[in-house]
Coordinates of C-alpha atoms in Angstrom, one line a residue:
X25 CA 28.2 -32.0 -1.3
X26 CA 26.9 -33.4 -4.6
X27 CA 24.3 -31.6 -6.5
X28 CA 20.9 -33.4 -7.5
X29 CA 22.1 -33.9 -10.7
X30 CA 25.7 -35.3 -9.5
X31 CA 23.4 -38.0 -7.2
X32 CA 21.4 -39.3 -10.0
X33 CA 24.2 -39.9 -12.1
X34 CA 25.6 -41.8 -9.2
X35 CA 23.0 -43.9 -8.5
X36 CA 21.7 -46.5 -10.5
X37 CA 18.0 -45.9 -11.8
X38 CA 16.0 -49.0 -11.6
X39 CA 12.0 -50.1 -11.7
X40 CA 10.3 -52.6 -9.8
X41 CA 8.4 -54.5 -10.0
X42 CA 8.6 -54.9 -14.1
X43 CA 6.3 -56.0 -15.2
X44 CA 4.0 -54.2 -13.0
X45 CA 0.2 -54.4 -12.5
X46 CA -1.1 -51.9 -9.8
X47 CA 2.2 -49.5 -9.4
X48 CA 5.9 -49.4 -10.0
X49 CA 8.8 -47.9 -7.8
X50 CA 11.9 -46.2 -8.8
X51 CA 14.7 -47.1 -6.8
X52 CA 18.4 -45.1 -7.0
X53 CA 17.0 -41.9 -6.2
X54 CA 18.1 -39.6 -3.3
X55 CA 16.1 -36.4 -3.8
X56 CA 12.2 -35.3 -5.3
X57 CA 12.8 -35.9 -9.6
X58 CA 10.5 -35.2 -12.7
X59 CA 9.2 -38.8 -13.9
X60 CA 8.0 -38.8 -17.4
X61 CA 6.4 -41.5 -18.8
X62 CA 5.4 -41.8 -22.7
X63 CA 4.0 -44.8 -24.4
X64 CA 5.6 -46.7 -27.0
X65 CA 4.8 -44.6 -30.1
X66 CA 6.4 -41.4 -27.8
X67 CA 3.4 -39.5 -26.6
X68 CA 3.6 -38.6 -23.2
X69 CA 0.9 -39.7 -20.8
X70 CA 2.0 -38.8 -17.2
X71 CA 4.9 -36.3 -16.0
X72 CA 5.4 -35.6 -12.6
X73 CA 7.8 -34.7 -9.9
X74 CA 8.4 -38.3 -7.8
X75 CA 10.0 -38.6 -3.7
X76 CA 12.6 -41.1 -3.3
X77 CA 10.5 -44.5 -2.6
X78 CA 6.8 -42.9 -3.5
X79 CA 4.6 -45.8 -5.3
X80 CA 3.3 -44.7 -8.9
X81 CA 0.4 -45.8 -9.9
X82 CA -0.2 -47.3 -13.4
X83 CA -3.8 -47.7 -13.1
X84 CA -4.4 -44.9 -15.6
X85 CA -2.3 -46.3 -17.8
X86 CA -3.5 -49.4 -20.5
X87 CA -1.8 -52.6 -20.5
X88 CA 1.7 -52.8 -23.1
X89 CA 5.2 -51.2 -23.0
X90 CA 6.0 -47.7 -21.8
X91 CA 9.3 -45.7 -22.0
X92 CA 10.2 -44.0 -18.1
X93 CA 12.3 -41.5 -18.2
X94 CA 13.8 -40.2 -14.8
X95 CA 15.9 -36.9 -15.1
X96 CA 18.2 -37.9 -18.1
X97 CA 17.7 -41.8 -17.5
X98 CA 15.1 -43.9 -20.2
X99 CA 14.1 -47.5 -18.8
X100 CA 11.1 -49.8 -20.2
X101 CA 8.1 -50.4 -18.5
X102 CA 6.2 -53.1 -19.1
X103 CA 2.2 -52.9 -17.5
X104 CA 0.2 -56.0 -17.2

């Protein structure tokens, strides 16, 4: 058996849809992981624990480009 940390390295981490307007989804996870999100000058403004295909909303968060960061894995976000 792999551990958690074994499956994410596996797996590809990808967002869609990005750009995204209402909510974004990370695909490539197999098990409940931390999502941080921080906005493009590095303050963090949302961290919390995700399920495998669970829609995040980005309706808190203002229109530009964000850094996601799943486990040890940084992708862009872009939020229209």
């Amino acid at each position: 058996d792999l551990t958690p940390v074994e499956i994410i390295k596996k797996e590809a981490i990808r967002i869609a849809p990005n750009p995204a307007s209402g909510y974004f989804m990370v695909s490539g996870l197999e098990v409940e992981s931390k999502i941080t999100v921080f906005d493009i000058s590095g303050k963090k403004v949302m961290e919390r624990n995700i399920i495998p295909n669970e829609k995040i909303s980005v309706s808190t968060l203002s229109k530009g480009v964000y850094l996601v960061k799943v486990n040890n894995k940084t992708t862009k976000l872009v939020v229209r």
